[in-house]
Coordinates of C-alpha atoms in Angstrom, one line a residue:
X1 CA 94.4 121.8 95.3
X2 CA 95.9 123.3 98.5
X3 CA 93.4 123.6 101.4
X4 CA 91.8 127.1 101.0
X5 CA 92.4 129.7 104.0
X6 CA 89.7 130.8 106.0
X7 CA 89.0 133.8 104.0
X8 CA 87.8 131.6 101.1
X9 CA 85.5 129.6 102.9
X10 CA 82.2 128.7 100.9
X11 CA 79.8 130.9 102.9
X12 CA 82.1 134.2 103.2
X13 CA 82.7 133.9 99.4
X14 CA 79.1 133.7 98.7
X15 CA 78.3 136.4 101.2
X16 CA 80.7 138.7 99.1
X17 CA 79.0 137.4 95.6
X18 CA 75.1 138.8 96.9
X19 CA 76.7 141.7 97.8
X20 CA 78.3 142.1 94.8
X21 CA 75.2 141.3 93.1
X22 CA 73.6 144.2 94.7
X23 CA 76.2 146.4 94.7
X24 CA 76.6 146.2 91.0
X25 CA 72.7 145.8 90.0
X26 CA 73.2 142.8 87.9
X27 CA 70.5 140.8 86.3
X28 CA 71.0 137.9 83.8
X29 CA 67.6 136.9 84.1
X30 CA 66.9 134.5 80.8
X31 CA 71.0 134.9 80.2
X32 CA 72.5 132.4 78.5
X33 CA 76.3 132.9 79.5
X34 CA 79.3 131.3 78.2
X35 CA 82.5 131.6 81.2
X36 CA 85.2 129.7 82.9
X37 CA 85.3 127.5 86.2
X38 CA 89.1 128.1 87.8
X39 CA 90.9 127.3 91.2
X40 CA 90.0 129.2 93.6
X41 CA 88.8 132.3 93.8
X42 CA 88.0 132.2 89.9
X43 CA 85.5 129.1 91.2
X44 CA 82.8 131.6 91.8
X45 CA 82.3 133.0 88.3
X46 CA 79.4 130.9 87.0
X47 CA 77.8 130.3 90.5
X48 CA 77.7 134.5 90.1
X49 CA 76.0 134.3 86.8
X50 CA 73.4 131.8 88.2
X51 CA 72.7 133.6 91.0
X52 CA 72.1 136.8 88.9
X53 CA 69.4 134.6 87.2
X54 CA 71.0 133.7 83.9
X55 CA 69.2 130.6 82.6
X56 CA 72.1 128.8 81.7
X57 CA 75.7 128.9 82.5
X58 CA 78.5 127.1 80.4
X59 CA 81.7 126.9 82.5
X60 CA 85.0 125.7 80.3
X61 CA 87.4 124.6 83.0
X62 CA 90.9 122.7 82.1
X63 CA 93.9 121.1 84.3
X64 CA 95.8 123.5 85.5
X65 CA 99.2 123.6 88.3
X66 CA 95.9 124.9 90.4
X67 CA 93.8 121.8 90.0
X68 CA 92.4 119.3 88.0
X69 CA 89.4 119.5 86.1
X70 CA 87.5 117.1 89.1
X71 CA 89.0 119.7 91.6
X72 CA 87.7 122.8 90.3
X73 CA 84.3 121.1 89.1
X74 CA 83.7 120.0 93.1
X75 CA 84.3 123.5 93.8
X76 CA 82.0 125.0 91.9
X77 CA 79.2 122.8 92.6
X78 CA 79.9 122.8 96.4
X79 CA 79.5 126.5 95.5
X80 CA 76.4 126.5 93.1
X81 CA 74.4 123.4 95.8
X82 CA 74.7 126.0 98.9
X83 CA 72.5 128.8 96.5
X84 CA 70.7 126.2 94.9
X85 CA 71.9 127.1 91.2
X86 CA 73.8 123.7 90.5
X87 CA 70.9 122.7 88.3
X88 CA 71.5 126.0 86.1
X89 CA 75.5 125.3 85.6
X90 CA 77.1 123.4 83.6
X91 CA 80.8 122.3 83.4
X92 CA 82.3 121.8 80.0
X93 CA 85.7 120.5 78.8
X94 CA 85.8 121.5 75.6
X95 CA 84.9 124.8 73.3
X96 CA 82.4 123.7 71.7
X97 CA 80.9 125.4 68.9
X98 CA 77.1 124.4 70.1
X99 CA 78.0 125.9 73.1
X100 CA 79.1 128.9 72.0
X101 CA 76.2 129.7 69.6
X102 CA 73.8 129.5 72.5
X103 CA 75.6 132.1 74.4
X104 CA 74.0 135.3 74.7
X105 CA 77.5 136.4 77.0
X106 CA 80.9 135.2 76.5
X107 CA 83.6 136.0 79.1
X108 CA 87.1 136.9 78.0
X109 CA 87.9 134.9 80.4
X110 CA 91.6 132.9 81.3
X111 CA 90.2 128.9 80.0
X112 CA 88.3 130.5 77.3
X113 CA 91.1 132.1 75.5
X114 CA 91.9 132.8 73.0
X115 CA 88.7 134.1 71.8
X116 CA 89.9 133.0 68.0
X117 CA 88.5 133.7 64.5
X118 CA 86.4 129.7 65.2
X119 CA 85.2 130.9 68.2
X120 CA 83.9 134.3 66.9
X121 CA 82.4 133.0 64.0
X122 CA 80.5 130.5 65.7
X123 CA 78.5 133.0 68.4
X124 CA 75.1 134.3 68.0
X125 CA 74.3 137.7 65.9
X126 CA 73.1 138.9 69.3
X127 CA 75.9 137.2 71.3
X128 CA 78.4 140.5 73.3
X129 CA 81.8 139.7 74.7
X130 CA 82.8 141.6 78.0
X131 CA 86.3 142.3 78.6
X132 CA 87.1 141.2 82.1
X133 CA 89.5 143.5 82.9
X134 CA 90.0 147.7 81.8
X135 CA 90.3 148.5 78.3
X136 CA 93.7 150.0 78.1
X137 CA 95.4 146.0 79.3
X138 CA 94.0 144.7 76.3
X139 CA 96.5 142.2 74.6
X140 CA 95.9 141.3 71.1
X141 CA 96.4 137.7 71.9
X142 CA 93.6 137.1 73.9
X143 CA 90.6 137.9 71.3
X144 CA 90.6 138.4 67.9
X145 CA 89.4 141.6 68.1
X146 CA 89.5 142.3 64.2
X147 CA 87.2 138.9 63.9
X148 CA 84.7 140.6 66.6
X149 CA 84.3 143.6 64.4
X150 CA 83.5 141.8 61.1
X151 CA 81.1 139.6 62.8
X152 CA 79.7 142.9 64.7
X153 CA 80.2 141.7 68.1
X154 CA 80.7 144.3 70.3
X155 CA 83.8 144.3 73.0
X156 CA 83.6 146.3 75.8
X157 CA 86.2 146.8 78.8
X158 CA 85.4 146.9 82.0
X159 CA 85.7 149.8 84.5
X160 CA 87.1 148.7 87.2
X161 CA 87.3 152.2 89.1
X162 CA 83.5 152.5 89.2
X163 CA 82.5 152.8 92.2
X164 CA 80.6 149.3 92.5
X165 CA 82.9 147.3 91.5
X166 CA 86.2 149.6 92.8
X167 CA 89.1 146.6 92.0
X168 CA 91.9 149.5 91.9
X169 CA 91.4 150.2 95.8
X170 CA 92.8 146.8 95.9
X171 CA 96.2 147.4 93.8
X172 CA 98.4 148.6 96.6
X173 CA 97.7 146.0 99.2
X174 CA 98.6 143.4 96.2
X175 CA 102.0 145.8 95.6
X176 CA 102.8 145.5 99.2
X177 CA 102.3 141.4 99.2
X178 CA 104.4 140.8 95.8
X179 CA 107.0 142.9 97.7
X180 CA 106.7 140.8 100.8
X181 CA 106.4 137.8 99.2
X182 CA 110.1 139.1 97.7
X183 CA 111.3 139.5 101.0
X184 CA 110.9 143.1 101.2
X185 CA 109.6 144.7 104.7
X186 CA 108.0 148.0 102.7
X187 CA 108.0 150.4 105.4
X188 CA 111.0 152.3 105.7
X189 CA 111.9 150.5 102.3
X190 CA 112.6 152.8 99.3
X191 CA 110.4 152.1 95.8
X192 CA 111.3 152.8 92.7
X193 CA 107.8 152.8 91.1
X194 CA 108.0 152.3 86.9
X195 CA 104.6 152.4 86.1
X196 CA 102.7 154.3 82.7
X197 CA 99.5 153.4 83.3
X198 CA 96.1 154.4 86.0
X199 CA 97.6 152.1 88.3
X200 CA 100.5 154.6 89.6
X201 CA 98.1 156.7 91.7
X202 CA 97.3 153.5 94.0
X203 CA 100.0 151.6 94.1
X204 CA 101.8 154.6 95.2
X205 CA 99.5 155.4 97.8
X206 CA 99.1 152.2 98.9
X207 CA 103.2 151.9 99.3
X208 CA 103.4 155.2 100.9
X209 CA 100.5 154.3 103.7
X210 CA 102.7 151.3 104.0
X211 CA 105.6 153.5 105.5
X212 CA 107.6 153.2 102.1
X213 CA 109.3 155.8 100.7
X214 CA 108.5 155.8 96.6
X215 CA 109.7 157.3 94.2
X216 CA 108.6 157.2 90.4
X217 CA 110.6 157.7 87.3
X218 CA 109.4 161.1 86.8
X219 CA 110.7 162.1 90.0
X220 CA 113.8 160.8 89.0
X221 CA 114.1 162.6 86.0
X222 CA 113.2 165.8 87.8
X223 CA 116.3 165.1 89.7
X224 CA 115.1 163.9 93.0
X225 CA 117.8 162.3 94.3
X226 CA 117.0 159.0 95.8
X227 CA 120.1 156.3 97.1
X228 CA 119.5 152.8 95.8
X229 CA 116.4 151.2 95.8
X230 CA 115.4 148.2 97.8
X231 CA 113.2 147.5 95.0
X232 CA 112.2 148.2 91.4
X233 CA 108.7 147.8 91.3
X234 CA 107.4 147.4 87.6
X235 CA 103.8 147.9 86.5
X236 CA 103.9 149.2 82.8
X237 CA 101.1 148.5 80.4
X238 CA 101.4 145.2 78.3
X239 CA 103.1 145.4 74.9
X240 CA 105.1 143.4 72.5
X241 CA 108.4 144.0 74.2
X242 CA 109.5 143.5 77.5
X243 CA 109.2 146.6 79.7
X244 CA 112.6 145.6 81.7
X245 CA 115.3 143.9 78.6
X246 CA 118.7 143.9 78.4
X247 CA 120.0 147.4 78.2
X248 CA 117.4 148.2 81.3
X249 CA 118.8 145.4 83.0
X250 CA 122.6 146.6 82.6
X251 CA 121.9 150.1 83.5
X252 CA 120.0 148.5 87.0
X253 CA 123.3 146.8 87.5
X254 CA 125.5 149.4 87.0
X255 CA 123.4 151.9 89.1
X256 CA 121.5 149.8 91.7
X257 CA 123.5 146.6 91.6
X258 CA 121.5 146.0 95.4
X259 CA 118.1 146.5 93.8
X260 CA 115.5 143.8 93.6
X261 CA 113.4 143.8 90.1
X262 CA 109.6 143.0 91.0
X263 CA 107.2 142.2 88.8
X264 CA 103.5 143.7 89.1
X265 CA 102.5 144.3 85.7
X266 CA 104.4 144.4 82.2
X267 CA 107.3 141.3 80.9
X268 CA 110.5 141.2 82.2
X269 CA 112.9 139.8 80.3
X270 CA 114.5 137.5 83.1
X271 CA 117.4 136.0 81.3
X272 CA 119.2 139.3 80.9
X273 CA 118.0 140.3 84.6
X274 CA 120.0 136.7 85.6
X275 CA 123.2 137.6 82.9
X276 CA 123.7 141.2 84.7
X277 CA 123.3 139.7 88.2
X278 CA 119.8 141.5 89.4
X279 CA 117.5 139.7 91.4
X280 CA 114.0 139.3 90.6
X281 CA 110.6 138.9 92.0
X282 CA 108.6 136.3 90.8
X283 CA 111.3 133.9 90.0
X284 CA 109.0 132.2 87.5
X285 CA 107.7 134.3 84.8
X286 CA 103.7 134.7 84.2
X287 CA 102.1 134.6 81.4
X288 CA 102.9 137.2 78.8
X289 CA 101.4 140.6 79.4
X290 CA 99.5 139.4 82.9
X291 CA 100.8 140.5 86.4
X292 CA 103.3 138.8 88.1
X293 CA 100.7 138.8 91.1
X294 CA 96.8 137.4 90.9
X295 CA 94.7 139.1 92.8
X296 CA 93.5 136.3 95.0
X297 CA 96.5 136.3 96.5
X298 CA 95.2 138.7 99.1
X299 CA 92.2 136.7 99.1
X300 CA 88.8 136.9 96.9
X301 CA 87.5 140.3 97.5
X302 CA 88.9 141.8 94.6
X303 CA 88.1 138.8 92.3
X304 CA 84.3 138.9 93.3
X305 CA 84.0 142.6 92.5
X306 CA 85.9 142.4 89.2
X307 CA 83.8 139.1 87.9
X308 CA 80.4 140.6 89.2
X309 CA 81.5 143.9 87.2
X310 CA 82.4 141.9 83.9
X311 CA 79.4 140.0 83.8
X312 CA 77.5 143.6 84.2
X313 CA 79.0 145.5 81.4
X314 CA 77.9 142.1 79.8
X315 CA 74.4 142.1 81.0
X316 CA 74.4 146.1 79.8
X317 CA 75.8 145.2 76.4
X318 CA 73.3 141.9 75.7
X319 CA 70.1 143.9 76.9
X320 CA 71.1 146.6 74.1
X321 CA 72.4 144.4 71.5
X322 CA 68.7 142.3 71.8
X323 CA 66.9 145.6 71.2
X324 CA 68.7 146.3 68.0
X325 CA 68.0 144.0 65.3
X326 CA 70.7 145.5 62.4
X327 CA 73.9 143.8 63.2
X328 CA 75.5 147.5 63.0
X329 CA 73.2 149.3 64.7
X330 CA 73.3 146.9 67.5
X331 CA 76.8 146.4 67.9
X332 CA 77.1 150.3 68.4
X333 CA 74.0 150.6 70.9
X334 CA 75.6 148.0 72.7
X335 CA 79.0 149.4 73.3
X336 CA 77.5 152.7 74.1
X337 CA 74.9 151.2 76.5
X338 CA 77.5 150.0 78.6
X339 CA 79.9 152.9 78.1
X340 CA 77.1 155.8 79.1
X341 CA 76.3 153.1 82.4
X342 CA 79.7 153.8 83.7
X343 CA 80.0 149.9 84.0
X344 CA 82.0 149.9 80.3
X345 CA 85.2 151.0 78.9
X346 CA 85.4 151.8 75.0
X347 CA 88.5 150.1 73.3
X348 CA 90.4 151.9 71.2

Protein backbone atom coordinates (compact mmCIF):
# COMPACT_ATOMS: atom_id res chain seq x y z
CA UNK A 1 0.00 0.00 0.00
CA UNK A 2 0.82 3.67 -0.81
CA UNK A 3 2.21 5.65 2.12
CA UNK A 4 -0.82 7.18 3.91
CA UNK A 5 -1.07 11.20 3.98
CA UNK A 6 -0.87 12.89 7.11
CA UNK A 7 -4.46 12.98 7.70
CA UNK A 8 -4.53 9.22 8.23
CA UNK A 9 -1.96 9.02 10.57
CA UNK A 10 -2.53 6.34 13.47
CA UNK A 11 -3.08 8.75 16.34
CA UNK A 12 -5.50 11.44 14.42
CA UNK A 13 -7.56 8.37 13.14
CA UNK A 14 -7.96 7.02 16.57
CA UNK A 15 -8.54 10.48 17.95
CA UNK A 16 -11.58 10.61 15.46
CA UNK A 17 -12.74 6.82 16.47
CA UNK A 18 -13.19 8.00 20.57
CA UNK A 19 -14.94 10.74 19.48
CA UNK A 20 -17.00 8.89 17.38
CA UNK A 21 -17.54 6.54 20.11
CA UNK A 22 -18.85 9.23 22.18
CA UNK A 23 -20.60 11.05 19.75
CA UNK A 24 -22.60 8.07 18.80
CA UNK A 25 -23.00 6.41 22.40
CA UNK A 26 -21.87 3.05 21.28
CA UNK A 27 -21.33 0.10 23.55
CA UNK A 28 -20.55 -3.46 22.44
CA UNK A 29 -19.71 -4.45 25.75
CA UNK A 30 -19.86 -8.61 25.67
CA UNK A 31 -20.38 -8.12 21.54
CA UNK A 32 -19.35 -10.68 19.57
CA UNK A 33 -18.98 -8.92 16.05
CA UNK A 34 -18.40 -10.28 12.74
CA UNK A 35 -16.70 -7.23 10.14
CA UNK A 36 -14.13 -6.54 7.58
CA UNK A 37 -10.34 -5.29 7.93
CA UNK A 38 -9.72 -2.96 4.51
CA UNK A 39 -7.01 -0.52 3.23
CA UNK A 40 -7.03 2.37 4.66
CA UNK A 41 -9.45 4.17 6.08
CA UNK A 42 -11.71 0.89 6.26
CA UNK A 43 -8.63 -0.42 8.65
CA UNK A 44 -10.33 1.09 11.62
CA UNK A 45 -13.52 -0.88 11.68
CA UNK A 46 -12.78 -3.71 14.08
CA UNK A 47 -10.22 -1.64 16.22
CA UNK A 48 -13.81 0.56 16.56
CA UNK A 49 -15.67 -2.39 17.70
CA UNK A 50 -12.98 -3.28 20.32
CA UNK A 51 -12.75 -0.13 21.59
CA UNK A 52 -16.58 0.01 22.08
CA UNK A 53 -15.98 -3.09 24.23
CA UNK A 54 -17.13 -5.89 22.06
CA UNK A 55 -15.56 -9.09 23.35
CA UNK A 56 -14.51 -10.37 20.19
CA UNK A 57 -14.06 -9.06 16.87
CA UNK A 58 -13.74 -11.24 13.62
CA UNK A 59 -12.23 -9.15 10.80
CA UNK A 60 -12.54 -10.99 7.06
CA UNK A 61 -9.93 -9.10 5.03
CA UNK A 62 -8.78 -10.33 1.27
CA UNK A 63 -6.12 -9.00 -1.35
CA UNK A 64 -7.19 -6.33 -2.93
CA UNK A 65 -5.50 -3.48 -5.79
CA UNK A 66 -5.35 -1.67 -2.05
CA UNK A 67 -3.19 -4.18 -0.31
CA UNK A 68 -2.46 -7.51 0.48
CA UNK A 69 -3.92 -9.39 3.17
CA UNK A 70 -0.25 -8.84 5.32
CA UNK A 71 -0.71 -5.09 4.48
CA UNK A 72 -4.03 -4.50 5.84
CA UNK A 73 -3.49 -7.04 8.85
CA UNK A 74 -0.29 -4.72 9.97
CA UNK A 75 -2.59 -1.92 9.76
CA UNK A 76 -5.02 -2.93 11.84
CA UNK A 77 -2.99 -4.25 14.57
CA UNK A 78 -0.59 -1.13 14.52
CA UNK A 79 -4.14 0.32 15.09
CA UNK A 80 -5.64 -2.11 17.67
CA UNK A 81 -1.68 -2.26 19.83
CA UNK A 82 -1.84 1.74 20.28
CA UNK A 83 -5.58 1.18 22.29
CA UNK A 84 -4.61 -1.95 23.56
CA UNK A 85 -7.50 -4.06 21.89
CA UNK A 86 -5.11 -6.31 19.58
CA UNK A 87 -5.70 -9.14 21.99
CA UNK A 88 -9.67 -8.80 21.26
CA UNK A 89 -9.35 -8.85 17.22
CA UNK A 90 -8.93 -11.23 15.17
CA UNK A 91 -8.02 -11.40 11.46
CA UNK A 92 -9.68 -14.04 9.39
CA UNK A 93 -9.24 -15.21 5.64
CA UNK A 94 -11.97 -17.07 5.17
CA UNK A 95 -16.03 -16.97 5.97
CA UNK A 96 -16.14 -19.36 8.00
CA UNK A 97 -19.31 -20.76 9.22
CA UNK A 98 -17.92 -21.17 13.02
CA UNK A 99 -17.24 -17.74 12.73
CA UNK A 100 -20.30 -16.59 11.73
CA UNK A 101 -22.47 -18.54 14.23
CA UNK A 102 -20.62 -16.87 17.10
CA UNK A 103 -21.47 -13.44 15.89
CA UNK A 104 -23.87 -11.57 17.74
CA UNK A 105 -23.25 -8.54 14.76
CA UNK A 106 -22.53 -9.02 11.24
CA UNK A 107 -21.42 -6.04 9.09
CA UNK A 108 -22.74 -5.66 5.57
CA UNK A 109 -19.72 -4.90 5.01
CA UNK A 110 -17.38 -4.72 1.34
CA UNK A 111 -15.04 -8.38 2.17
CA UNK A 112 -18.05 -9.90 3.75
CA UNK A 113 -20.22 -9.79 0.79
CA UNK A 114 -22.28 -11.17 -0.30
CA UNK A 115 -24.20 -11.93 2.72
CA UNK A 116 -25.54 -15.28 0.81
CA UNK A 117 -28.31 -17.84 1.65
CA UNK A 118 -24.76 -20.10 3.55
CA UNK A 119 -23.93 -17.29 5.26
CA UNK A 120 -27.48 -16.46 6.67
CA UNK A 121 -28.26 -19.83 7.54
CA UNK A 122 -25.35 -20.30 9.47
CA UNK A 123 -25.76 -17.07 12.06
CA UNK A 124 -27.17 -17.22 15.45
CA UNK A 125 -31.17 -16.95 16.23
CA UNK A 126 -30.06 -13.79 18.01
CA UNK A 127 -27.39 -12.71 15.52
CA UNK A 128 -28.73 -8.82 13.64
CA UNK A 129 -27.14 -7.55 10.47
CA UNK A 130 -26.57 -3.63 10.12
CA UNK A 131 -26.67 -2.18 6.85
CA UNK A 132 -23.61 0.07 6.60
CA UNK A 133 -24.92 2.55 4.56
CA UNK A 134 -28.92 4.29 4.25
CA UNK A 135 -31.68 2.12 3.43
CA UNK A 136 -32.87 3.50 0.16
CA UNK A 137 -28.87 2.28 -1.69
CA UNK A 138 -29.68 -1.12 -0.85
CA UNK A 139 -28.66 -3.45 -3.82
CA UNK A 140 -30.12 -6.86 -3.89
CA UNK A 141 -26.71 -8.24 -4.51
CA UNK A 142 -25.13 -7.64 -1.48
CA UNK A 143 -27.42 -9.68 1.11
CA UNK A 144 -29.85 -12.02 0.52
CA UNK A 145 -32.38 -10.19 2.01
CA UNK A 146 -35.32 -12.73 1.41
CA UNK A 147 -32.86 -15.48 3.29
CA UNK A 148 -32.67 -12.79 6.37
CA UNK A 149 -36.38 -12.82 6.63
CA UNK A 150 -37.02 -16.56 6.71
CA UNK A 151 -34.27 -16.94 9.14
CA UNK A 152 -35.77 -13.78 11.12
CA UNK A 153 -32.82 -11.80 11.10
CA UNK A 154 -33.50 -8.37 11.19
CA UNK A 155 -31.74 -5.80 8.60
CA UNK A 156 -31.70 -2.38 9.39
CA UNK A 157 -30.12 0.75 7.37
CA UNK A 158 -28.27 3.13 8.66
CA UNK A 159 -29.11 6.88 9.10
CA UNK A 160 -26.50 8.59 8.02
CA UNK A 161 -28.12 12.16 8.45
CA UNK A 162 -28.42 11.75 12.27
CA UNK A 163 -26.92 14.02 13.70
CA UNK A 164 -24.05 11.90 15.32
CA UNK A 165 -23.00 10.30 12.79
CA UNK A 166 -23.91 13.26 9.95
CA UNK A 167 -21.85 11.41 6.70
CA UNK A 168 -24.13 13.53 4.20
CA UNK A 169 -22.40 16.96 5.33
CA UNK A 170 -19.59 15.22 3.76
CA UNK A 171 -21.19 14.60 0.09
CA UNK A 172 -20.41 17.88 -1.56
CA UNK A 173 -16.81 18.21 -0.57
CA UNK A 174 -16.52 14.46 -2.26
CA UNK A 175 -18.65 16.09 -5.43
CA UNK A 176 -16.18 18.78 -5.68
CA UNK A 177 -12.93 16.31 -5.49
CA UNK A 178 -14.44 13.68 -8.14
CA UNK A 179 -14.82 16.87 -10.29
CA UNK A 180 -11.34 17.93 -9.59
CA UNK A 181 -9.95 14.91 -9.89
CA UNK A 182 -11.76 15.13 -13.58
CA UNK A 183 -10.01 18.15 -14.23
CA UNK A 184 -12.77 20.41 -13.51
CA UNK A 185 -12.04 23.84 -11.50
CA UNK A 186 -15.89 23.96 -9.99
CA UNK A 187 -16.17 27.53 -9.37
CA UNK A 188 -17.40 29.53 -12.12
CA UNK A 189 -17.99 25.94 -13.73
CA UNK A 190 -21.59 25.05 -14.70
CA UNK A 191 -23.28 21.50 -13.11
CA UNK A 192 -25.65 19.68 -14.47
CA UNK A 193 -26.75 17.85 -11.33
CA UNK A 194 -28.91 14.28 -12.30
CA UNK A 195 -29.56 13.05 -9.03
CA UNK A 196 -33.15 11.21 -7.57
CA UNK A 197 -32.21 10.52 -4.39
CA UNK A 198 -31.47 12.64 -0.57
CA UNK A 199 -28.22 13.33 -1.78
CA UNK A 200 -29.31 16.43 -4.21
CA UNK A 201 -29.75 18.86 -1.39
CA UNK A 202 -25.87 18.63 -0.43
CA UNK A 203 -24.22 18.01 -3.30
CA UNK A 204 -25.89 20.95 -4.59
CA UNK A 205 -25.03 23.10 -1.86
CA UNK A 206 -21.84 21.91 -1.56
CA UNK A 207 -21.16 22.86 -5.56
CA UNK A 208 -22.87 26.14 -5.12
CA UNK A 209 -20.57 27.18 -1.98
CA UNK A 210 -17.91 26.03 -4.28
CA UNK A 211 -18.65 29.08 -6.71
CA UNK A 212 -20.38 26.56 -9.24
CA UNK A 213 -23.31 27.35 -10.96
CA UNK A 214 -25.79 23.99 -10.82
CA UNK A 215 -28.33 23.25 -12.27
CA UNK A 216 -30.63 20.09 -11.85
CA UNK A 217 -32.85 18.31 -14.25
CA UNK A 218 -35.93 19.75 -12.88
CA UNK A 219 -34.69 23.10 -13.54
CA UNK A 220 -34.18 22.08 -16.91
CA UNK A 221 -37.43 20.87 -17.55
CA UNK A 222 -38.88 23.99 -16.14
CA UNK A 223 -37.05 25.60 -18.88
CA UNK A 224 -34.20 27.27 -17.22
CA UNK A 225 -32.01 27.84 -19.82
CA UNK A 226 -28.44 26.87 -19.09
CA UNK A 227 -25.40 26.82 -22.08
CA UNK A 228 -23.49 23.57 -22.09
CA UNK A 229 -22.27 22.10 -19.15
CA UNK A 230 -18.72 21.61 -18.02
CA UNK A 231 -19.91 18.64 -16.40
CA UNK A 232 -22.77 16.09 -15.93
CA UNK A 233 -22.63 15.14 -12.57
CA UNK A 234 -24.58 11.82 -11.95
CA UNK A 235 -25.77 10.59 -8.56
CA UNK A 236 -28.99 8.50 -9.19
CA UNK A 237 -30.02 5.71 -6.82
CA UNK A 238 -28.69 2.14 -7.75
CA UNK A 239 -30.83 -0.07 -9.93
CA UNK A 240 -30.58 -2.85 -12.51
CA UNK A 241 -29.96 -0.55 -15.43
CA UNK A 242 -27.52 1.94 -16.02
CA UNK A 243 -28.65 5.42 -15.10
CA UNK A 244 -26.52 7.00 -18.21
CA UNK A 245 -26.93 4.11 -21.52
CA UNK A 246 -26.95 4.57 -24.85
CA UNK A 247 -29.83 6.76 -25.91
CA UNK A 248 -28.71 9.16 -22.75
CA UNK A 249 -25.39 9.04 -24.10
CA UNK A 250 -26.38 10.14 -27.74
CA UNK A 251 -28.66 12.84 -26.62
CA UNK A 252 -25.38 14.22 -24.34
CA UNK A 253 -23.63 14.22 -27.69
CA UNK A 254 -25.86 15.82 -29.69
CA UNK A 255 -26.69 18.57 -27.03
CA UNK A 256 -23.51 18.94 -24.90
CA UNK A 257 -20.97 17.34 -27.14
CA UNK A 258 -18.20 19.59 -24.63
CA UNK A 259 -19.73 17.99 -21.51
CA UNK A 260 -17.85 15.76 -19.27
CA UNK A 261 -19.98 12.70 -17.72
CA UNK A 262 -18.92 12.11 -13.90
CA UNK A 263 -19.69 9.59 -12.02
CA UNK A 264 -20.86 9.99 -8.18
CA UNK A 265 -23.43 7.51 -7.74
CA UNK A 266 -25.56 5.21 -10.14
CA UNK A 267 -23.76 2.90 -13.44
CA UNK A 268 -22.78 4.45 -16.44
CA UNK A 269 -22.76 2.54 -19.22
CA UNK A 270 -19.11 3.62 -20.53
CA UNK A 271 -18.97 1.81 -23.78
CA UNK A 272 -21.79 3.88 -25.32
CA UNK A 273 -20.33 7.07 -23.47
CA UNK A 274 -16.80 6.09 -25.58
CA UNK A 275 -19.10 5.12 -29.02
CA UNK A 276 -20.83 8.73 -28.92
CA UNK A 277 -17.53 10.46 -28.09
CA UNK A 278 -18.38 11.85 -24.34
CA UNK A 279 -15.77 11.91 -21.93
CA UNK A 280 -16.11 10.41 -18.60
CA UNK A 281 -15.04 10.62 -15.09
CA UNK A 282 -13.76 7.87 -13.50
CA UNK A 283 -12.22 6.26 -16.55
CA UNK A 284 -12.45 2.89 -14.83
CA UNK A 285 -15.83 1.78 -13.82
CA UNK A 286 -16.63 0.84 -9.95
CA UNK A 287 -18.34 -1.70 -8.85
CA UNK A 288 -21.94 -1.97 -9.84
CA UNK A 289 -24.31 0.23 -7.95
CA UNK A 290 -21.31 1.82 -5.65
CA UNK A 291 -20.02 5.53 -6.24
CA UNK A 292 -17.55 6.30 -8.59
CA UNK A 293 -15.82 8.12 -5.52
CA UNK A 294 -14.92 6.44 -1.86
CA UNK A 295 -15.30 8.54 0.74
CA UNK A 296 -11.76 8.37 2.00
CA UNK A 297 -10.78 10.04 -0.67
CA UNK A 298 -11.14 13.31 1.20
CA UNK A 299 -9.61 11.58 4.02
CA UNK A 300 -11.21 9.35 6.96
CA UNK A 301 -13.67 11.61 8.67
CA UNK A 302 -16.53 10.46 6.91
CA UNK A 303 -15.55 6.75 7.06
CA UNK A 304 -15.16 6.92 11.04
CA UNK A 305 -18.60 8.43 11.47
CA UNK A 306 -20.35 6.05 9.01
CA UNK A 307 -18.61 2.73 10.57
CA UNK A 308 -19.15 4.06 14.25
CA UNK A 309 -22.92 4.64 13.19
CA UNK A 310 -23.25 1.06 11.59
CA UNK A 311 -22.00 -0.70 14.29
CA UNK A 312 -24.61 1.45 16.53
CA UNK A 313 -27.74 0.62 14.81
CA UNK A 314 -26.13 -2.84 15.29
CA UNK A 315 -25.51 -2.57 18.98
CA UNK A 316 -29.35 -1.07 19.05
CA UNK A 317 -30.69 -3.98 17.07
CA UNK A 318 -28.53 -7.00 19.11
CA UNK A 319 -29.53 -5.45 22.69
CA UNK A 320 -33.29 -5.82 21.47
CA UNK A 321 -33.13 -8.92 19.54
CA UNK A 322 -31.46 -10.63 23.06
CA UNK A 323 -34.45 -9.39 25.04
CA UNK A 324 -36.88 -11.19 22.75
CA UNK A 325 -36.71 -14.76 22.86
CA UNK A 326 -39.57 -15.61 19.79
CA UNK A 327 -37.60 -15.44 16.65
CA UNK A 328 -40.63 -13.11 15.33
CA UNK A 329 -41.09 -11.12 18.00
CA UNK A 330 -37.47 -10.38 18.17
CA UNK A 331 -36.74 -9.70 14.80
CA UNK A 332 -39.50 -6.97 14.91
CA UNK A 333 -38.37 -5.32 18.42
CA UNK A 334 -35.16 -5.19 16.94
CA UNK A 335 -35.73 -3.31 13.78
CA UNK A 336 -37.95 -1.04 15.67
CA UNK A 337 -35.43 -0.45 18.46
CA UNK A 338 -33.09 0.91 16.16
CA UNK A 339 -35.63 2.64 13.91
CA UNK A 340 -37.40 4.73 17.12
CA UNK A 341 -33.33 5.51 18.27
CA UNK A 342 -32.96 7.59 15.12
CA UNK A 343 -29.67 5.51 14.62
CA UNK A 344 -31.86 2.95 11.98
CA UNK A 345 -33.41 3.14 8.74
CA UNK A 346 -36.43 0.57 7.92
CA UNK A 347 -36.03 -1.19 4.51
CA UNK A 348 -38.61 -1.36 2.40
Amino acid sequence: MDSPAPGFHPERLLALMRSAIERCGLDLTDSVVLTEAASGAYAITPVLAAMAGAARVFALTRTSRYGTVDEIARATFELANRVGVADRVEIVTEKRADIIARADIVTNSGHLRPIDFATVSSMKPTAVVPLMYEAWEFRPNDLDLAACREHWIPVVGTNERHAAIDVFSFLGMMAIQLLFDAGIAVYQSRILLCCNNPFQEFVSDGLRRAGAEVHTEEELNDRVAMADPDAILIALRPRANPGIGSHEAEIIARCYPRTMVAQFLGDIDRASLVQHGVAFWPVDAPAPGHQGILPSRIGPEPIVRLQAGGLKVGEIMARARKSQLDRQSGHDAAVAAAVDSGFGQKLS
